[in-house]
Amino acid sequence: MMEAVRWYAALTLIGAGGLLPASLLFGGLRSGGVLYARPLGLLIVAEIAWLLSGVGRVPYGLPLIIAATVMLWGWSAGIAWRYPARLRALRERISLILVGEVLFVALFALWAWVRSFAPNATDTEKPMDLMLISSLRFGAVLPPIDAWYAESTVSYYHLGHVMVDIAGRVAGLPVGIGFTFGVATAGALAGAAVFALAGDVLTLSRVQQRASVWVAGTVAVVSLLFLAPVEGFFELVSAHEIGAASIWARLGVSGFPGEPYIETGVPTQFWWWWRASRVLPEVITEFPAFSIILGDLHAHLLGLPLAVLAVAAVLPTFDGRMALTPTSWLWRPGALVVAGALFAGIFMTNAWDAALYGALWGVAGIAVFVNSGWPIHQTFFMTARFLFAPVLLALIIAAPFLSTLQSVPFGIAVVTDAGSDPVRLLLVWIPLLLPAVAGAMLLQPATNRTAWIAAAVIGGLAVAAWVVALVAGGSAGSLVTHGARWYVLAGLVASGAWASGGAARAIRERDTARAVWLGLVAVSAAIVLVTELAFLEDAFANRMNTVFKFWYATWLLLAVAGAVAVGMAYDRRALGRVGSLGLAGIAVMVVLYGGSLLYAPAAAAARAREGQDRGIDALAYLDRTDRGAAETARWAHANLRPRDVLLEAVGQDYSTGNVVSASSGVPTLLAWPGHQLTWRGNILGLATRRTAVSEIYHDLSLDEARAKAAEFGVTHVYLGREERAQFGEGVMARFVGWPVVFEADGSRTVAVPGADGR
């Protein structure tokens, strides 16, 4: 309990310092940015610390974090002194601040409790995320030394992990507890922020009922954090043996339906809940509820609160209070700094989001200029002029970080025969679309015919370009085999065009909230359409990562759109204008939406049955399963130096190997080589390092092994469970004469003779 209190106190200390800076960019919105302050404050402190350490070579640690926090509070004091009206505005929003605190604490407590039933930092990519946090905690530099690729810095977007480490250091909590609390915090920060965002969007138009804001905010939180694809609902239905298995199998989801056995209403099949994130073949269809329940402290989850802020940053473009000119930033330099820091931080946390939400801001600017009567060819130039300053500042802030990343070649490739079929696409998106569809039925928004046609033409041209690319690339046969996927393309173009026309009409009628939620639907349709036509050809060489990242962002956009649509329908008492047939349709939607909410508690219950010991320390399991490794990790963290290299056997990706380096932050020569390829490209040293590890442990004579260790900077060799599994029990006796520096519960660590004067 006290650990949670200390964590909350650390977040509050930093977050309160972000209240006035948040008002610089979000002050014109209903919330005044008060519920965006905590993630923004944490982001600013992390950026200051990163830049001072990464560029200024200031040692990274608690003193630097305290200094960065003092700088944030100093900026806040300057704002309060120069703009006392902003301080008064905070006092006027004290009720909203308290509501936000209650919501944040409730969400944090809920998700921390859920994670406590399966806290172990094992399986999937938890060991990798643990390694990043441990590397930050062990070292005194940014970027941190990669504990799985000694003598090289981490080549991965890790600012979100820095934010978790900052909270942990200020709270005085160990890495294992910080890992669990980091997952819960990401969900809680995103939930409180999206609650405010829905209200901010809704109040861009005149609101007649105060409860409407609460309705919109509640739906936004529920849709973002608790909703799941309808496939998750069908998992529960089929497990109760409702419906024939042959019918469920027609949906085409691999492994579905599972075993029709339940216990207290929840399927007993191991990890049945995983399928909801793999609805389509060969792609990842992850969503926030799954991310939190799974528990990976990964970039897309850590970036979710910042993504909410990015959408909120677009809203002043619509409200008419800021001229969309380059000089407008000169009159609001504080807003420029916040905007630049926000998008730089998004890039440093989860780079995919920076492009997506930057594009969203650009689309918003273009829409406003078009509505103002500017010729279409000039709107791009005018929008670019307006966004030039914040984009430039974001690039300047992020440039030092970018320079530390190794280049991974990628290109743009067209989708051939791996597109989405209509059934499985709907299995993913139906629940999230239901609030927006219900809102459209109730509000019946009019459309601008010219905009509708223009959007349809643009979508059609995109599809035509895809067809040309396939023909030119010799894949014309895919056009025939695409089959039902043509309905997907047509549906996305049509729905995007309809929403675009509705948004254009709403802008003309100055119904800004309606313009925003319809615009978000249009952008969402465009994003999904793009992923059906092309993908970024990264290390995976397929569209898996593109769908994963782009659809994850789309989940947020549609959650907000649907929430505002429902809030607006409630505010305008639209339900009373619907006939009996429409009410029946809405009732069906409510059932599907409510059923899809059953996935999260059922999945959480399933995780609680996995047999993991309950707790909040993600590393506590290691003392029970491999005490030797746990003791060695603690010893290494306390006694070794960042320039030391503690050799371990090379663990394969997603394996349980390399636990000492992952939990201590002390570098080893190589671990999870597939991830290193993803981060660094086809690096020549990878095979050489793998060979060197084998030679030191087994292949060379002892004298040759010592020379090889010296060549690669290895100062210590660990002999534990994984090393015995890979190189045989004899490996424990191999290093005769090498000084034993630590032993615990069947594990041994020896120093390399002659390393650093030994």
Short mmCIF file of N, CA and C in Angstrom, two decimals, residues 521-595:
data_model
loop_
_atom_site.label_atom_id
_atom_site.label_comp_id
_atom_site.label_asym_id
_atom_site.label_seq_id
_atom_site.Cartn_x
_atom_site.Cartn_y
_atom_site.Cartn_z
N VAL A 521 -13.77 10.10 -37.45
CA VAL A 521 -14.23 8.90 -38.15
C VAL A 521 -13.62 8.84 -39.55
N ALA A 522 -13.61 9.98 -40.24
CA ALA A 522 -13.04 10.02 -41.58
C ALA A 522 -11.55 9.69 -41.58
N VAL A 523 -10.83 10.28 -40.63
CA VAL A 523 -9.39 10.00 -40.54
C VAL A 523 -9.15 8.53 -40.20
N SER A 524 -9.97 7.97 -39.33
CA SER A 524 -9.83 6.56 -38.97
C SER A 524 -10.02 5.66 -40.18
N ALA A 525 -11.06 5.96 -40.98
CA ALA A 525 -11.29 5.18 -42.19
C ALA A 525 -10.10 5.30 -43.14
N ALA A 526 -9.53 6.50 -43.22
CA ALA A 526 -8.39 6.70 -44.11
C ALA A 526 -7.17 5.91 -43.62
N ILE A 527 -6.95 5.90 -42.31
CA ILE A 527 -5.81 5.15 -41.76
C ILE A 527 -5.94 3.67 -42.07
N VAL A 528 -7.11 3.11 -41.82
CA VAL A 528 -7.30 1.68 -42.08
C VAL A 528 -7.19 1.40 -43.57
N LEU A 529 -7.71 2.30 -44.42
CA LEU A 529 -7.59 2.13 -45.86
C LEU A 529 -6.13 2.08 -46.28
N VAL A 530 -5.32 2.97 -45.73
CA VAL A 530 -3.89 2.99 -46.07
C VAL A 530 -3.24 1.65 -45.73
N THR A 531 -3.60 1.07 -44.57
CA THR A 531 -3.01 -0.21 -44.17
C THR A 531 -3.49 -1.37 -45.04
N GLU A 532 -4.60 -1.18 -45.76
CA GLU A 532 -5.07 -2.20 -46.69
C GLU A 532 -4.40 -2.10 -48.05
N LEU A 533 -3.75 -0.97 -48.29
CA LEU A 533 -3.13 -0.74 -49.60
C LEU A 533 -1.62 -0.84 -49.56
N ALA A 534 -1.02 -0.39 -48.45
CA ALA A 534 0.44 -0.34 -48.38
C ALA A 534 0.89 -0.55 -46.94
N PHE A 535 2.19 -0.78 -46.77
CA PHE A 535 2.75 -0.92 -45.44
C PHE A 535 4.21 -0.51 -45.45
N LEU A 536 4.70 -0.15 -44.27
CA LEU A 536 6.12 0.16 -44.13
C LEU A 536 6.89 -1.15 -44.04
N GLU A 537 7.78 -1.34 -44.96
CA GLU A 537 8.52 -2.59 -45.05
C GLU A 537 9.74 -2.51 -44.12
N ASP A 538 9.51 -2.84 -42.85
CA ASP A 538 10.56 -2.78 -41.86
C ASP A 538 11.24 -4.14 -41.74
N ALA A 539 11.82 -4.39 -40.58
CA ALA A 539 12.55 -5.65 -40.39
C ALA A 539 11.65 -6.87 -40.50
N PHE A 540 10.33 -6.69 -40.30
CA PHE A 540 9.41 -7.82 -40.38
C PHE A 540 9.04 -8.17 -41.82
N ALA A 541 9.27 -7.25 -42.75
CA ALA A 541 9.04 -7.48 -44.17
C ALA A 541 7.59 -7.84 -44.48
N ASN A 542 6.66 -7.42 -43.66
CA ASN A 542 5.24 -7.61 -43.94
C ASN A 542 4.47 -6.46 -43.27
N ARG A 543 3.14 -6.52 -43.33
CA ARG A 543 2.36 -5.39 -42.82
C ARG A 543 1.97 -5.55 -41.35
N MET A 544 2.54 -6.53 -40.66
CA MET A 544 2.17 -6.79 -39.28
C MET A 544 2.34 -5.55 -38.39
N ASN A 545 3.52 -4.95 -38.43
CA ASN A 545 3.80 -3.82 -37.55
C ASN A 545 3.01 -2.59 -37.96
N THR A 546 2.82 -2.40 -39.26
CA THR A 546 2.05 -1.25 -39.73
C THR A 546 0.62 -1.32 -39.24
N VAL A 547 -0.01 -2.47 -39.39
CA VAL A 547 -1.37 -2.63 -38.89
C VAL A 547 -1.42 -2.44 -37.38
N PHE A 548 -0.48 -3.06 -36.69
CA PHE A 548 -0.42 -2.96 -35.24
C PHE A 548 -0.40 -1.51 -34.79
N LYS A 549 0.57 -0.74 -35.25
CA LYS A 549 0.76 0.63 -34.78
C LYS A 549 -0.36 1.56 -35.27
N PHE A 550 -0.74 1.45 -36.54
CA PHE A 550 -1.74 2.36 -37.08
C PHE A 550 -3.12 2.08 -36.49
N TRP A 551 -3.45 0.82 -36.33
CA TRP A 551 -4.78 0.51 -35.78
C TRP A 551 -4.85 0.83 -34.30
N TYR A 552 -3.74 0.72 -33.60
CA TYR A 552 -3.73 1.08 -32.18
C TYR A 552 -4.06 2.57 -32.02
N ALA A 553 -3.50 3.39 -32.88
CA ALA A 553 -3.83 4.81 -32.86
C ALA A 553 -5.28 5.05 -33.25
N THR A 554 -5.76 4.28 -34.21
CA THR A 554 -7.15 4.42 -34.65
C THR A 554 -8.12 4.08 -33.53
N TRP A 555 -7.75 3.16 -32.66
CA TRP A 555 -8.61 2.80 -31.52
C TRP A 555 -8.91 4.04 -30.68
N LEU A 556 -7.89 4.85 -30.43
CA LEU A 556 -8.09 6.09 -29.67
C LEU A 556 -9.00 7.05 -30.41
N LEU A 557 -8.77 7.25 -31.69
CA LEU A 557 -9.56 8.19 -32.47
C LEU A 557 -11.04 7.81 -32.47
N LEU A 558 -11.32 6.53 -32.67
CA LEU A 558 -12.71 6.09 -32.72
C LEU A 558 -13.35 6.10 -31.33
N ALA A 559 -12.55 5.84 -30.30
CA ALA A 559 -13.09 5.91 -28.94
C ALA A 559 -13.57 7.32 -28.63
N VAL A 560 -12.79 8.31 -29.03
CA VAL A 560 -13.17 9.71 -28.80
C VAL A 560 -14.35 10.09 -29.68
N ALA A 561 -14.31 9.69 -30.95
CA ALA A 561 -15.40 10.03 -31.88
C ALA A 561 -16.73 9.48 -31.38
N GLY A 562 -16.75 8.21 -31.00
CA GLY A 562 -17.98 7.60 -30.52
C GLY A 562 -18.47 8.23 -29.24
N ALA A 563 -17.55 8.56 -28.34
CA ALA A 563 -17.94 9.17 -27.08
C ALA A 563 -18.59 10.53 -27.29
N VAL A 564 -18.01 11.33 -28.17
CA VAL A 564 -18.58 12.66 -28.45
C VAL A 564 -19.93 12.52 -29.15
N ALA A 565 -20.04 11.56 -30.05
CA ALA A 565 -21.32 11.34 -30.74
C ALA A 565 -22.42 10.99 -29.75
N VAL A 566 -22.12 10.10 -28.81
CA VAL A 566 -23.12 9.72 -27.80
C VAL A 566 -23.43 10.90 -26.89
N GLY A 567 -22.40 11.62 -26.47
CA GLY A 567 -22.63 12.79 -25.62
C GLY A 567 -23.47 13.84 -26.31
N MET A 568 -23.24 14.05 -27.60
CA MET A 568 -24.01 15.03 -28.34
C MET A 568 -25.45 14.58 -28.52
N ALA A 569 -25.63 13.29 -28.79
CA ALA A 569 -27.00 12.76 -28.94
C ALA A 569 -27.76 12.91 -27.62
N TYR A 570 -27.08 12.65 -26.52
CA TYR A 570 -27.73 12.83 -25.21
C TYR A 570 -28.06 14.31 -24.98
N ASP A 571 -27.12 15.17 -25.31
CA ASP A 571 -27.31 16.60 -25.05
C ASP A 571 -28.46 17.17 -25.86
N ARG A 572 -28.64 16.67 -27.06
CA ARG A 572 -29.67 17.21 -27.94
C ARG A 572 -30.95 16.37 -27.92
N ARG A 573 -31.04 15.50 -26.93
CA ARG A 573 -32.24 14.69 -26.70
C ARG A 573 -32.70 14.00 -27.98
N ALA A 574 -31.72 13.43 -28.69
CA ALA A 574 -32.02 12.83 -29.99
C ALA A 574 -32.75 11.50 -29.88
N LEU A 575 -32.64 10.85 -28.74
CA LEU A 575 -33.26 9.53 -28.62
C LEU A 575 -34.77 9.59 -28.78
N GLY A 576 -35.37 10.68 -28.37
CA GLY A 576 -36.82 10.80 -28.47
C GLY A 576 -37.32 10.97 -29.89
N ARG A 577 -36.41 11.20 -30.84
CA ARG A 577 -36.83 11.40 -32.23
C ARG A 577 -36.67 10.14 -33.07
N VAL A 578 -36.33 9.03 -32.43
CA VAL A 578 -36.08 7.79 -33.17
C VAL A 578 -37.31 6.89 -33.10
N GLY A 579 -37.63 6.27 -34.22
CA GLY A 579 -38.77 5.36 -34.26
C GLY A 579 -38.45 4.02 -33.62
N SER A 580 -39.46 3.15 -33.61
CA SER A 580 -39.31 1.85 -32.96
C SER A 580 -38.24 1.00 -33.62
N LEU A 581 -38.12 1.08 -34.95
CA LEU A 581 -37.10 0.29 -35.64
C LEU A 581 -35.71 0.77 -35.26
N GLY A 582 -35.54 2.09 -35.19
CA GLY A 582 -34.25 2.64 -34.79
C GLY A 582 -33.90 2.27 -33.36
N LEU A 583 -34.91 2.29 -32.48
CA LEU A 583 -34.66 1.90 -31.09
C LEU A 583 -34.24 0.44 -30.99
N ALA A 584 -34.85 -0.41 -31.82
CA ALA A 584 -34.47 -1.82 -31.82
C ALA A 584 -33.02 -1.98 -32.27
N GLY A 585 -32.63 -1.21 -33.28
CA GLY A 585 -31.25 -1.27 -33.75
C GLY A 585 -30.27 -0.81 -32.68
N ILE A 586 -30.65 0.25 -31.97
CA ILE A 586 -29.78 0.74 -30.89
C ILE A 586 -29.70 -0.28 -29.77
N ALA A 587 -30.78 -0.97 -29.49
CA ALA A 587 -30.77 -2.00 -28.45
C ALA A 587 -29.79 -3.11 -28.81
N VAL A 588 -29.77 -3.51 -30.07
CA VAL A 588 -28.82 -4.53 -30.51
C VAL A 588 -27.38 -4.03 -30.33
N MET A 589 -27.18 -2.76 -30.67
CA MET A 589 -25.84 -2.18 -30.51
C MET A 589 -25.41 -2.19 -29.06
N VAL A 590 -26.33 -1.85 -28.17
CA VAL A 590 -26.02 -1.83 -26.74
C VAL A 590 -25.61 -3.22 -26.26
N VAL A 591 -26.30 -4.25 -26.76
CA VAL A 591 -25.97 -5.62 -26.37
C VAL A 591 -24.57 -5.99 -26.85
N LEU A 592 -24.26 -5.68 -28.11
CA LEU A 592 -22.93 -6.00 -28.63
C LEU A 592 -21.85 -5.21 -27.91
N TYR A 593 -22.12 -3.94 -27.66
CA TYR A 593 -21.15 -3.10 -26.96
C TYR A 593 -20.94 -3.62 -25.54
N GLY A 594 -22.04 -3.87 -24.84
CA GLY A 594 -21.93 -4.39 -23.48
C GLY A 594 -21.27 -5.75 -23.42
N GLY A 595 -21.59 -6.61 -24.39
CA GLY A 595 -20.97 -7.92 -24.43
C GLY A 595 -19.47 -7.84 -24.64
#
